[in-house]
mmCIF file of C-alpha atoms in Angstrom:
data_model
loop_
_atom_site.group_PDB
_atom_site.id
_atom_site.type_symbol
_atom_site.label_atom_id
_atom_site.label_comp_id
_atom_site.label_asym_id
_atom_site.label_seq_id
_atom_site.Cartn_x
_atom_site.Cartn_y
_atom_site.Cartn_z
ATOM 1 C CA UNK A 1 -36.268 46.287 -121.213
ATOM 2 C CA UNK A 2 -36.465 49.420 -119.123
ATOM 3 C CA UNK A 3 -38.600 52.102 -120.775
ATOM 4 C CA UNK A 4 -36.591 54.916 -122.318
ATOM 5 C CA UNK A 5 -38.253 57.541 -120.131
ATOM 6 C CA UNK A 6 -37.428 55.562 -116.976
ATOM 7 C CA UNK A 7 -33.836 55.213 -118.107
ATOM 8 C CA UNK A 8 -33.549 58.942 -118.782
ATOM 9 C CA UNK A 9 -35.118 59.735 -115.406
ATOM 10 C CA UNK A 10 -32.527 57.637 -113.609
ATOM 11 C CA UNK A 11 -29.643 59.138 -115.583
ATOM 12 C CA UNK A 12 -30.912 62.674 -114.978
ATOM 13 C CA UNK A 13 -31.197 61.917 -111.288
ATOM 14 C CA UNK A 14 -27.708 60.462 -111.238
ATOM 15 C CA UNK A 15 -26.101 63.604 -112.648
ATOM 16 C CA UNK A 16 -27.210 66.689 -114.579
ATOM 17 C CA UNK A 17 -23.551 67.649 -115.063
ATOM 18 C CA UNK A 18 -22.654 67.473 -118.758
ATOM 19 C CA UNK A 19 -19.203 68.545 -119.946
ATOM 20 C CA UNK A 20 -19.741 67.853 -123.636
ATOM 21 C CA UNK A 21 -21.470 71.163 -124.506
ATOM 22 C CA UNK A 22 -18.472 72.942 -122.986
ATOM 23 C CA UNK A 23 -16.157 70.723 -125.018
ATOM 24 C CA UNK A 24 -18.004 71.650 -128.187
ATOM 25 C CA UNK A 25 -17.752 75.364 -127.413
ATOM 26 C CA UNK A 26 -14.025 75.075 -126.758
ATOM 27 C CA UNK A 27 -13.530 73.059 -129.935
ATOM 28 C CA UNK A 28 -14.991 75.935 -131.973
ATOM 29 C CA UNK A 29 -11.942 77.997 -130.994
ATOM 30 C CA UNK A 30 -9.595 75.462 -132.565
ATOM 31 C CA UNK A 31 -8.261 76.382 -135.985
ATOM 32 C CA UNK A 32 -8.274 73.740 -138.714
ATOM 33 C CA UNK A 33 -5.067 71.734 -138.771
ATOM 34 C CA UNK A 34 -3.915 72.688 -135.274
ATOM 35 C CA UNK A 35 -3.417 70.218 -132.396
ATOM 36 C CA UNK A 36 -3.147 67.288 -134.826
ATOM 37 C CA UNK A 37 0.447 66.654 -133.780
ATOM 38 C CA UNK A 38 -0.636 65.174 -130.477
ATOM 39 C CA UNK A 39 -2.472 62.174 -131.948
ATOM 40 C CA UNK A 40 0.754 61.150 -133.686
ATOM 41 C CA UNK A 41 2.958 61.585 -130.643
ATOM 42 C CA UNK A 42 4.489 58.260 -129.470
ATOM 43 C CA UNK A 43 3.372 58.833 -125.883
ATOM 44 C CA UNK A 44 -0.220 59.442 -126.958
ATOM 45 C CA UNK A 45 -0.155 56.368 -129.197
ATOM 46 C CA UNK A 46 1.108 54.225 -126.311
ATOM 47 C CA UNK A 47 -1.712 55.552 -124.142
ATOM 48 C CA UNK A 48 -4.463 54.888 -126.675
ATOM 49 C CA UNK A 49 -3.083 51.401 -127.290
ATOM 50 C CA UNK A 50 -3.237 50.615 -123.587
ATOM 51 C CA UNK A 51 0.526 50.220 -123.204
ATOM 52 C CA UNK A 52 0.360 52.998 -120.598
ATOM 53 C CA UNK A 53 -2.617 53.880 -118.419
ATOM 54 C CA UNK A 54 -1.902 57.386 -117.115
ATOM 55 C CA UNK A 55 -0.643 60.174 -119.384
ATOM 56 C CA UNK A 56 0.017 63.588 -117.842
ATOM 57 C CA UNK A 57 -0.021 66.479 -120.336
ATOM 58 C CA UNK A 58 1.505 69.544 -118.708
ATOM 59 C CA UNK A 59 1.903 73.063 -120.006
ATOM 60 C CA UNK A 60 2.195 76.680 -119.009
ATOM 61 C CA UNK A 61 -0.917 78.885 -118.860
ATOM 62 C CA UNK A 62 -2.077 79.860 -122.335
ATOM 63 C CA UNK A 63 -0.412 76.904 -124.066
ATOM 64 C CA UNK A 64 -3.758 75.586 -125.308
ATOM 65 C CA UNK A 65 -4.249 72.673 -122.898
ATOM 66 C CA UNK A 66 -8.039 72.955 -122.795
ATOM 67 C CA UNK A 67 -8.314 73.075 -126.592
ATOM 68 C CA UNK A 68 -5.998 70.051 -126.788
ATOM 69 C CA UNK A 69 -8.168 68.196 -124.250
ATOM 70 C CA UNK A 70 -11.304 69.008 -126.238
ATOM 71 C CA UNK A 71 -9.658 67.898 -129.474
ATOM 72 C CA UNK A 72 -8.519 64.624 -127.893
ATOM 73 C CA UNK A 73 -12.010 63.911 -126.557
ATOM 74 C CA UNK A 74 -13.474 64.526 -130.011
ATOM 75 C CA UNK A 75 -10.796 62.357 -131.626
ATOM 76 C CA UNK A 76 -11.396 59.486 -129.196
ATOM 77 C CA UNK A 77 -15.131 59.503 -129.853
ATOM 78 C CA UNK A 78 -14.366 58.897 -133.526
ATOM 79 C CA UNK A 79 -11.705 56.209 -133.184
ATOM 80 C CA UNK A 80 -12.654 54.024 -130.203
ATOM 81 C CA UNK A 81 -12.970 50.476 -131.579
ATOM 82 C CA UNK A 82 -16.491 49.371 -130.648
ATOM 83 C CA UNK A 83 -19.308 49.485 -128.113
ATOM 84 C CA UNK A 84 -17.183 47.727 -125.488
ATOM 85 C CA UNK A 85 -15.011 50.835 -125.238
ATOM 86 C CA UNK A 86 -16.160 54.120 -123.699
ATOM 87 C CA UNK A 87 -15.007 57.743 -123.643
ATOM 88 C CA UNK A 88 -15.605 60.184 -120.785
ATOM 89 C CA UNK A 89 -14.629 63.780 -120.143
ATOM 90 C CA UNK A 90 -14.193 66.096 -117.160
ATOM 91 C CA UNK A 91 -13.542 69.813 -117.624
ATOM 92 C CA UNK A 92 -12.997 72.247 -114.777
ATOM 93 C CA UNK A 93 -14.799 75.585 -114.926
ATOM 94 C CA UNK A 94 -14.140 77.977 -112.039
ATOM 95 C CA UNK A 95 -17.379 79.799 -112.924
ATOM 96 C CA UNK A 96 -19.443 76.637 -112.288
ATOM 97 C CA UNK A 97 -19.156 75.479 -108.646
ATOM 98 C CA UNK A 98 -20.892 72.204 -109.474
ATOM 99 C CA UNK A 99 -17.824 71.164 -111.449
ATOM 100 C CA UNK A 100 -15.656 71.404 -108.322
ATOM 101 C CA UNK A 101 -17.247 68.690 -106.154
ATOM 102 C CA UNK A 102 -15.792 65.189 -106.176
ATOM 103 C CA UNK A 103 -19.163 63.395 -105.909
ATOM 104 C CA UNK A 104 -20.592 65.400 -108.816
ATOM 105 C CA UNK A 105 -17.563 64.595 -110.952
ATOM 106 C CA UNK A 106 -17.842 60.878 -110.206
ATOM 107 C CA UNK A 107 -21.571 60.733 -110.968
ATOM 108 C CA UNK A 108 -21.021 62.681 -114.193
ATOM 109 C CA UNK A 109 -18.387 60.174 -115.343
ATOM 110 C CA UNK A 110 -20.741 57.336 -114.404
ATOM 111 C CA UNK A 111 -23.579 58.850 -116.400
ATOM 112 C CA UNK A 112 -21.323 59.357 -119.429
ATOM 113 C CA UNK A 113 -20.407 55.672 -119.361
ATOM 114 C CA UNK A 114 -24.003 54.474 -118.988
ATOM 115 C CA UNK A 115 -25.215 56.640 -121.872
ATOM 116 C CA UNK A 116 -22.878 54.551 -124.036
ATOM 117 C CA UNK A 117 -24.357 51.221 -122.866
ATOM 118 C CA UNK A 118 -27.700 49.649 -123.632
ATOM 119 C CA UNK A 119 -28.540 48.646 -120.061
ATOM 120 C CA UNK A 120 -28.221 50.056 -116.560
ATOM 121 C CA UNK A 121 -26.733 48.026 -113.689
ATOM 122 C CA UNK A 122 -29.377 46.592 -111.353
ATOM 123 C CA UNK A 123 -27.513 48.083 -108.400
ATOM 124 C CA UNK A 124 -28.045 51.570 -109.821
ATOM 125 C CA UNK A 125 -31.798 51.137 -110.271
ATOM 126 C CA UNK A 126 -32.042 49.956 -106.666
ATOM 127 C CA UNK A 127 -29.928 52.915 -105.519
ATOM 128 C CA UNK A 128 -32.205 55.276 -107.433
ATOM 129 C CA UNK A 129 -35.393 53.764 -105.988
ATOM 130 C CA UNK A 130 -34.116 53.943 -102.420
ATOM 131 C CA UNK A 131 -32.912 57.522 -102.575
ATOM 132 C CA UNK A 132 -35.913 58.756 -104.549
ATOM 133 C CA UNK A 133 -38.197 57.403 -101.868
ATOM 134 C CA UNK A 134 -36.129 59.009 -99.102
ATOM 135 C CA UNK A 135 -35.516 62.211 -101.120
ATOM 136 C CA UNK A 136 -31.772 61.924 -100.491
ATOM 137 C CA UNK A 137 -28.587 61.807 -102.534
ATOM 138 C CA UNK A 138 -26.047 58.944 -102.680
ATOM 139 C CA UNK A 139 -23.120 58.995 -100.297
ATOM 140 C CA UNK A 140 -19.541 59.303 -101.526
ATOM 141 C CA UNK A 141 -19.036 55.551 -101.162
ATOM 142 C CA UNK A 142 -22.221 54.857 -103.122
ATOM 143 C CA UNK A 143 -21.175 57.152 -105.983
ATOM 144 C CA UNK A 144 -17.802 55.415 -106.246
ATOM 145 C CA UNK A 145 -19.475 52.010 -106.162
ATOM 146 C CA UNK A 146 -21.861 53.079 -108.944
ATOM 147 C CA UNK A 147 -18.876 54.194 -111.035
ATOM 148 C CA UNK A 148 -17.234 50.805 -110.596
ATOM 149 C CA UNK A 149 -20.475 49.054 -111.631
ATOM 150 C CA UNK A 150 -20.689 51.195 -114.770
ATOM 151 C CA UNK A 151 -17.017 50.720 -115.617
ATOM 152 C CA UNK A 152 -17.386 46.952 -115.390
ATOM 153 C CA UNK A 153 -19.651 47.066 -118.463
ATOM 154 C CA UNK A 154 -16.741 48.032 -120.729
ATOM 155 C CA UNK A 155 -13.511 46.473 -121.905
ATOM 156 C CA UNK A 156 -11.690 49.813 -121.777
ATOM 157 C CA UNK A 157 -12.441 53.412 -120.827
ATOM 158 C CA UNK A 158 -10.636 56.521 -122.043
ATOM 159 C CA UNK A 159 -11.084 59.403 -119.617
ATOM 160 C CA UNK A 160 -9.858 62.938 -120.364
ATOM 161 C CA UNK A 161 -9.533 65.220 -117.315
ATOM 162 C CA UNK A 162 -8.823 68.828 -118.199
ATOM 163 C CA UNK A 163 -7.234 71.278 -115.730
ATOM 164 C CA UNK A 164 -6.756 68.944 -112.766
ATOM 165 C CA UNK A 165 -4.617 71.649 -111.159
ATOM 166 C CA UNK A 166 -7.647 73.946 -110.947
ATOM 167 C CA UNK A 167 -9.421 71.627 -108.533
ATOM 168 C CA UNK A 168 -8.975 72.067 -104.809
ATOM 169 C CA UNK A 169 -6.379 69.880 -103.137
ATOM 170 C CA UNK A 170 -9.196 68.107 -101.286
ATOM 171 C CA UNK A 171 -10.999 67.230 -104.525
ATOM 172 C CA UNK A 172 -7.753 66.057 -106.130
ATOM 173 C CA UNK A 173 -6.981 63.875 -103.115
ATOM 174 C CA UNK A 174 -10.413 62.218 -103.329
ATOM 175 C CA UNK A 175 -10.839 61.989 -107.099
ATOM 176 C CA UNK A 176 -7.483 60.458 -108.006
ATOM 177 C CA UNK A 177 -7.763 57.406 -105.689
ATOM 178 C CA UNK A 178 -11.375 56.832 -106.751
ATOM 179 C CA UNK A 179 -10.284 56.593 -110.377
ATOM 180 C CA UNK A 180 -7.157 54.584 -109.604
ATOM 181 C CA UNK A 181 -9.280 51.596 -108.597
ATOM 182 C CA UNK A 182 -10.617 51.105 -112.139
ATOM 183 C CA UNK A 183 -8.379 48.545 -113.822
ATOM 184 C CA UNK A 184 -9.741 49.148 -117.338
ATOM 185 C CA UNK A 185 -9.338 52.937 -117.141
ATOM 186 C CA UNK A 186 -6.871 54.933 -119.261
ATOM 187 C CA UNK A 187 -6.632 58.494 -117.976
ATOM 188 C CA UNK A 188 -5.208 61.539 -119.731
ATOM 189 C CA UNK A 189 -4.832 64.610 -117.523
ATOM 190 C CA UNK A 190 -3.967 68.182 -118.500
ATOM 191 C CA UNK A 191 -2.616 70.697 -115.996
ATOM 192 C CA UNK A 192 0.248 72.957 -115.157
ATOM 193 C CA UNK A 193 3.302 71.110 -113.863
ATOM 194 C CA UNK A 194 2.724 71.099 -110.112
ATOM 195 C CA UNK A 195 4.691 68.824 -107.747
ATOM 196 C CA UNK A 196 1.628 68.186 -105.586
ATOM 197 C CA UNK A 197 -0.140 66.384 -108.448
ATOM 198 C CA UNK A 198 2.806 64.066 -109.042
ATOM 199 C CA UNK A 199 2.698 63.237 -105.345
ATOM 200 C CA UNK A 200 -0.877 61.916 -105.504
ATOM 201 C CA UNK A 201 -1.089 60.662 -109.097
ATOM 202 C CA UNK A 202 1.194 57.861 -110.187
ATOM 203 C CA UNK A 203 1.448 58.812 -113.865
ATOM 204 C CA UNK A 204 3.237 56.621 -116.416
ATOM 205 C CA UNK A 205 4.485 59.311 -118.804
ATOM 206 C CA UNK A 206 4.486 63.104 -118.972
ATOM 207 C CA UNK A 207 4.118 65.067 -122.210
ATOM 208 C CA UNK A 208 4.699 68.795 -122.623
ATOM 209 C CA UNK A 209 1.841 70.757 -124.174
ATOM 210 C CA UNK A 210 2.823 73.941 -125.964
ATOM 211 C CA UNK A 211 1.656 75.867 -128.987
ATOM 212 C CA UNK A 212 3.868 74.587 -131.782
ATOM 213 C CA UNK A 213 5.142 77.308 -134.095
ATOM 214 C CA UNK A 214 3.400 75.716 -137.084
ATOM 215 C CA UNK A 215 0.091 75.739 -135.177
ATOM 216 C CA UNK A 216 0.549 79.355 -134.117
ATOM 217 C CA UNK A 217 1.188 80.240 -137.753
ATOM 218 C CA UNK A 218 -2.018 78.463 -138.825
ATOM 219 C CA UNK A 219 -3.867 80.327 -136.093
ATOM 220 C CA UNK A 220 -2.513 83.703 -137.257
ATOM 221 C CA UNK A 221 -3.299 83.104 -140.928
ATOM 222 C CA UNK A 222 -6.826 82.010 -140.017
ATOM 223 C CA UNK A 223 -7.342 85.052 -137.790
ATOM 224 C CA UNK A 224 -6.205 87.391 -140.564
ATOM 225 C CA UNK A 225 -8.757 85.857 -142.928
ATOM 226 C CA UNK A 226 -11.508 86.305 -140.309
ATOM 227 C CA UNK A 227 -10.713 89.951 -139.451
ATOM 228 C CA UNK A 228 -11.895 92.157 -142.340
ATOM 229 C CA UNK A 229 -9.984 95.289 -141.316
ATOM 230 C CA UNK A 230 -6.720 93.395 -140.873
ATOM 231 C CA UNK A 231 -7.236 91.435 -144.100
ATOM 232 C CA UNK A 232 -7.671 94.702 -145.998
ATOM 233 C CA UNK A 233 -4.333 96.004 -144.698
ATOM 234 C CA UNK A 234 -2.557 92.722 -145.510
ATOM 235 C CA UNK A 235 -3.783 92.944 -149.105
ATOM 236 C CA UNK A 236 -2.348 96.465 -149.335
ATOM 237 C CA UNK A 237 1.174 95.391 -148.369
ATOM 238 C CA UNK A 238 2.717 92.269 -149.903
ATOM 239 C CA UNK A 239 5.064 91.461 -147.006
ATOM 240 C CA UNK A 240 2.799 92.431 -144.120
ATOM 241 C CA UNK A 241 1.389 88.958 -143.501
ATOM 242 C CA UNK A 242 4.890 87.496 -143.238
ATOM 243 C CA UNK A 243 5.852 90.261 -140.816
ATOM 244 C CA UNK A 244 2.819 89.546 -138.666
ATOM 245 C CA UNK A 245 3.445 85.800 -138.642
ATOM 246 C CA UNK A 246 7.146 86.108 -137.873
ATOM 247 C CA UNK A 247 6.678 88.636 -135.064
ATOM 248 C CA UNK A 248 3.788 86.927 -133.304
ATOM 249 C CA UNK A 249 5.171 83.388 -133.599
ATOM 250 C CA UNK A 250 8.388 84.636 -132.026
ATOM 251 C CA UNK A 251 6.700 86.545 -129.210
ATOM 252 C CA UNK A 252 4.034 83.936 -128.422
ATOM 253 C CA UNK A 253 6.639 81.616 -126.870
ATOM 254 C CA UNK A 254 4.438 78.541 -127.072
ATOM 255 C CA UNK A 255 1.288 80.288 -125.832
ATOM 256 C CA UNK A 256 -1.849 80.549 -127.951
ATOM 257 C CA UNK A 257 -3.254 82.993 -125.417
ATOM 258 C CA UNK A 258 -0.523 85.530 -126.118
ATOM 259 C CA UNK A 259 -0.906 85.053 -129.874
ATOM 260 C CA UNK A 260 -4.643 85.679 -129.576
ATOM 261 C CA UNK A 261 -4.178 88.933 -127.679
ATOM 262 C CA UNK A 262 -1.483 90.065 -130.095
ATOM 263 C CA UNK A 263 -3.874 89.496 -133.006
ATOM 264 C CA UNK A 264 -6.715 91.326 -131.279
ATOM 265 C CA UNK A 265 -4.404 94.278 -130.730
ATOM 266 C CA UNK A 266 -2.947 94.664 -134.212
ATOM 267 C CA UNK A 267 -6.338 94.132 -135.842
ATOM 268 C CA UNK A 268 -7.433 97.539 -134.480
ATOM 269 C CA UNK A 269 -4.821 99.350 -136.601
ATOM 270 C CA UNK A 270 -5.884 101.189 -139.733
ATOM 271 C CA UNK A 271 -2.838 100.989 -141.989
ATOM 272 C CA UNK A 272 0.183 98.743 -142.627
ATOM 273 C CA UNK A 273 2.628 101.153 -141.025
ATOM 274 C CA UNK A 274 0.605 101.275 -137.800
ATOM 275 C CA UNK A 275 0.472 97.481 -137.738
ATOM 276 C CA UNK A 276 4.246 97.190 -138.139
ATOM 277 C CA UNK A 277 4.739 99.736 -135.372
ATOM 278 C CA UNK A 278 2.367 97.755 -133.141
ATOM 279 C CA UNK A 279 4.344 94.578 -133.787
ATOM 280 C CA UNK A 280 7.376 96.277 -132.252
ATOM 281 C CA UNK A 281 5.397 97.163 -129.113
ATOM 282 C CA UNK A 282 3.593 93.901 -128.401
ATOM 283 C CA UNK A 283 5.062 93.520 -124.934
ATOM 284 C CA UNK A 284 3.389 96.778 -123.933
ATOM 285 C CA UNK A 285 -0.137 95.730 -124.847
ATOM 286 C CA UNK A 286 -0.799 92.557 -122.885
ATOM 287 C CA UNK A 287 -2.464 93.902 -119.748
ATOM 288 C CA UNK A 288 -5.617 91.804 -120.310
ATOM 289 C CA UNK A 289 -3.832 88.527 -121.038
ATOM 290 C CA UNK A 290 -4.178 87.159 -117.538
ATOM 291 C CA UNK A 291 -7.519 88.662 -116.529
ATOM 292 C CA UNK A 292 -9.103 85.209 -116.402
ATOM 293 C CA UNK A 293 -6.358 83.949 -114.072
ATOM 294 C CA UNK A 294 -6.849 86.956 -111.817
ATOM 295 C CA UNK A 295 -10.595 86.253 -111.831
ATOM 296 C CA UNK A 296 -9.838 82.734 -110.600
ATOM 297 C CA UNK A 297 -7.640 84.081 -107.840
ATOM 298 C CA UNK A 298 -10.228 86.580 -106.650
ATOM 299 C CA UNK A 299 -12.985 83.941 -106.688
ATOM 300 C CA UNK A 300 -11.111 81.746 -104.192
ATOM 301 C CA UNK A 301 -11.817 81.577 -100.470
ATOM 302 C CA UNK A 302 -10.437 84.580 -98.576
ATOM 303 C CA UNK A 303 -7.315 82.934 -97.147
ATOM 304 C CA UNK A 304 -6.242 81.546 -100.532
ATOM 305 C CA UNK A 305 -6.946 84.826 -102.289
ATOM 306 C CA UNK A 306 -4.910 86.821 -99.768
ATOM 307 C CA UNK A 307 -1.977 84.374 -99.987
ATOM 308 C CA UNK A 308 -2.041 84.576 -103.799
ATOM 309 C CA UNK A 309 -2.149 88.368 -103.783
ATOM 310 C CA UNK A 310 0.845 88.537 -101.463
ATOM 311 C CA UNK A 311 2.856 86.109 -103.600
ATOM 312 C CA UNK A 312 2.012 88.039 -106.766
ATOM 313 C CA UNK A 313 2.973 91.273 -105.048
ATOM 314 C CA UNK A 314 6.458 90.025 -104.239
ATOM 315 C CA UNK A 315 7.047 88.454 -107.655
ATOM 316 C CA UNK A 316 5.949 91.630 -109.408
ATOM 317 C CA UNK A 317 7.851 94.139 -107.309
ATOM 318 C CA UNK A 318 10.919 92.438 -105.836
ATOM 319 C CA UNK A 319 14.249 93.738 -107.153
ATOM 320 C CA UNK A 320 15.336 90.305 -108.381
ATOM 321 C CA UNK A 321 13.826 86.784 -108.689
ATOM 322 C CA UNK A 322 13.032 85.264 -105.311
ATOM 323 C CA UNK A 323 14.035 81.856 -104.046
ATOM 324 C CA UNK A 324 11.455 79.524 -102.543
ATOM 325 C CA UNK A 325 12.712 80.281 -99.058
ATOM 326 C CA UNK A 326 12.588 84.019 -99.621
ATOM 327 C CA UNK A 327 9.037 83.823 -100.956
ATOM 328 C CA UNK A 328 7.860 81.774 -97.976
ATOM 329 C CA UNK A 329 9.354 84.299 -95.568
ATOM 330 C CA UNK A 330 8.085 87.306 -97.513
ATOM 331 C CA UNK A 331 4.439 86.218 -97.499
ATOM 332 C CA UNK A 332 4.719 85.220 -93.842
ATOM 333 C CA UNK A 333 6.055 88.650 -92.864
ATOM 334 C CA UNK A 334 2.886 90.049 -94.403
ATOM 335 C CA UNK A 335 0.668 87.505 -92.658
ATOM 336 C CA UNK A 336 -2.435 89.161 -91.295
ATOM 337 C CA UNK A 337 -6.144 88.780 -90.817
ATOM 338 C CA UNK A 338 -7.967 89.685 -94.060
ATOM 339 C CA UNK A 339 -9.979 92.310 -92.163
ATOM 340 C CA UNK A 340 -6.876 93.902 -90.660
ATOM 341 C CA UNK A 341 -5.787 97.258 -92.049
ATOM 342 C CA UNK A 342 -2.483 97.318 -93.927
ATOM 343 C CA UNK A 343 -1.181 100.106 -91.659
ATOM 344 C CA UNK A 344 -1.587 97.737 -88.702
ATOM 345 C CA UNK A 345 0.702 95.064 -90.182
ATOM 346 C CA UNK A 346 3.883 94.266 -88.305
ATOM 347 C CA UNK A 347 6.875 94.589 -90.659
ATOM 348 C CA UNK A 348 9.409 94.702 -87.809
ATOM 349 C CA UNK A 349 9.450 91.004 -86.961
ATOM 350 C CA UNK A 350 12.913 89.550 -86.487
ATOM 351 C CA UNK A 351 12.014 85.878 -86.072
ATOM 352 C CA UNK A 352 9.812 83.521 -88.055
ATOM 353 C CA UNK A 353 9.053 79.975 -86.937
ATOM 354 C CA UNK A 354 9.247 77.120 -89.428
ATOM 355 C CA UNK A 355 5.652 76.056 -88.813
ATOM 356 C CA UNK A 356 4.456 79.513 -89.903
ATOM 357 C CA UNK A 357 5.753 79.122 -93.453
ATOM 358 C CA UNK A 358 3.238 78.108 -96.156
ATOM 359 C CA UNK A 359 4.358 75.150 -98.253
ATOM 360 C CA UNK A 360 5.460 75.653 -101.827
ATOM 361 C CA UNK A 361 2.665 73.619 -103.439
ATOM 362 C CA UNK A 362 0.016 75.714 -101.709
ATOM 363 C CA UNK A 363 1.483 78.976 -102.974
ATOM 364 C CA UNK A 364 1.772 77.598 -106.511
ATOM 365 C CA UNK A 365 -1.798 76.343 -106.438
ATOM 366 C CA UNK A 366 -3.496 79.521 -105.197
ATOM 367 C CA UNK A 367 -1.643 81.669 -107.763
ATOM 368 C CA UNK A 368 -3.565 80.039 -110.649
ATOM 369 C CA UNK A 369 -0.534 79.675 -112.892
ATOM 370 C CA UNK A 370 0.692 83.270 -112.683
ATOM 371 C CA UNK A 371 3.692 82.165 -110.621
ATOM 372 C CA UNK A 372 5.856 79.178 -111.402
ATOM 373 C CA UNK A 373 9.192 77.659 -110.534
ATOM 374 C CA UNK A 374 12.137 78.123 -112.819
ATOM 375 C CA UNK A 375 12.211 74.759 -114.686
ATOM 376 C CA UNK A 376 16.008 74.651 -114.861
ATOM 377 C CA UNK A 377 16.180 74.965 -111.101
ATOM 378 C CA UNK A 378 13.302 72.644 -110.209
ATOM 379 C CA UNK A 379 15.443 70.395 -108.059
ATOM 380 C CA UNK A 380 17.638 73.130 -106.618
ATOM 381 C CA UNK A 381 17.241 74.490 -103.088
ATOM 382 C CA UNK A 382 17.452 77.920 -104.696
ATOM 383 C CA UNK A 383 14.545 77.596 -107.103
ATOM 384 C CA UNK A 384 13.623 81.039 -108.363
ATOM 385 C CA UNK A 385 10.111 82.278 -108.695
ATOM 386 C CA UNK A 386 9.387 83.791 -112.085
ATOM 387 C CA UNK A 387 6.226 85.148 -113.699
ATOM 388 C CA UNK A 388 4.646 82.646 -116.082
ATOM 389 C CA UNK A 389 4.493 85.476 -118.618
ATOM 390 C CA UNK A 390 6.686 88.544 -118.965
ATOM 391 C CA UNK A 391 7.395 90.728 -115.947
ATOM 392 C CA UNK A 392 5.451 93.521 -117.588
ATOM 393 C CA UNK A 393 2.293 91.445 -118.023
ATOM 394 C CA UNK A 394 2.355 90.433 -114.393
ATOM 395 C CA UNK A 395 2.975 93.995 -113.260
ATOM 396 C CA UNK A 396 0.021 95.223 -115.269
ATOM 397 C CA UNK A 397 -2.152 92.361 -114.010
ATOM 398 C CA UNK A 398 -1.328 93.187 -110.387
ATOM 399 C CA UNK A 399 -2.081 96.904 -110.494
ATOM 400 C CA UNK A 400 -4.720 96.466 -107.837
ATOM 401 C CA UNK A 401 -2.139 94.968 -105.464
ATOM 402 C CA UNK A 402 -0.323 98.290 -105.139
ATOM 403 C CA UNK A 403 -3.277 99.723 -103.272
ATOM 404 C CA UNK A 404 -3.640 96.610 -101.131
ATOM 405 C CA UNK A 405 0.008 96.345 -100.063
ATOM 406 C CA UNK A 406 1.419 99.873 -100.313
ATOM 407 C CA UNK A 407 3.024 99.922 -96.878
ATOM 408 C CA UNK A 408 6.389 101.763 -96.827
ATOM 409 C CA UNK A 409 8.138 98.689 -95.404
ATOM 410 C CA UNK A 410 7.407 96.715 -98.576
ATOM 411 C CA UNK A 411 9.278 99.257 -100.675
ATOM 412 C CA UNK A 412 12.475 98.727 -98.755
ATOM 413 C CA UNK A 413 12.352 94.927 -98.869
ATOM 414 C CA UNK A 414 14.944 93.891 -101.459
ATOM 415 C CA UNK A 415 15.636 90.120 -101.290
#
């Protein structure tokens, strides 16, 4: 019988963090008919039926994981059986620091659950009254307890967590156990494939997320219809649309991000011949593809940013792919204080101690998806580091690194 305004006041106090507007914005980027394959996938069906509780959806950068997560959240809101079932969503945004903190994530999930229930737990109203009087915020233990109280109101909960790999290792280590204690929770996580996540999250099944060729084709056809200049050229040449579709589907390699940049590029051309010529040169026009990933890297704390820049430097400019061991040694050779001048670095070291080497998971994490392990060699002691896009894209994305690490010694290092 709590008044609506009192209820809203408590919920607003609990958490102002709302991921659903972001989900709606992301969903606008989805083209009609795309992503539908996932709701018919056997692994997804087992998860929604409760036969499995933890589904890990992994994919390379640009594969469309965030759009998939937004689509799934929208789908679940429409198909959950009744009021005893709830849907919640968490979406990482590196531009919003409030989405990075474990306590804020927990209270946001709690609020999302309570919005879907007619009453609030008595324990929460008491928690609110106590902290309002003291002008304080709940402790970590209190936020987790409030989540458990809210979860107990439902028969089942479907939680979608997008981009778990973007969270700090500390947040991952705190968030995963807090969620694991909810027996009625079914969690779907999207991320890059990173060994560190599998070490802390006991997932039941893992599904690969990639841009299916049929979806990329739908995306291209839709983009053509929405770009007046490009549509005019397609109407002038009967086979041009097929040429565009065939070329971009082939070059996208399961990445919507690459397809999007390809389309933006060819849509600037003024005649069919120029478009066909551009299709032959797509690999030379992708310098902006990974700007957002580089933004993430440069927004990290100094030590993580410097480690990422060094790893990207070696991947971009080494004479051949580097093994894990070689990468660890290479970035350690370049170890220095961020304020130290490059000319003062010591490139003459002959011995490196084991406890100086950064671990593989850390390097993968700070590189924001621009560096990955060769999948075919994942279990090999000679796993090669490869760019997550073409060598050229990474080279163009790391132009600024040449001025940061242009010491003569780096030019002679050929692993």
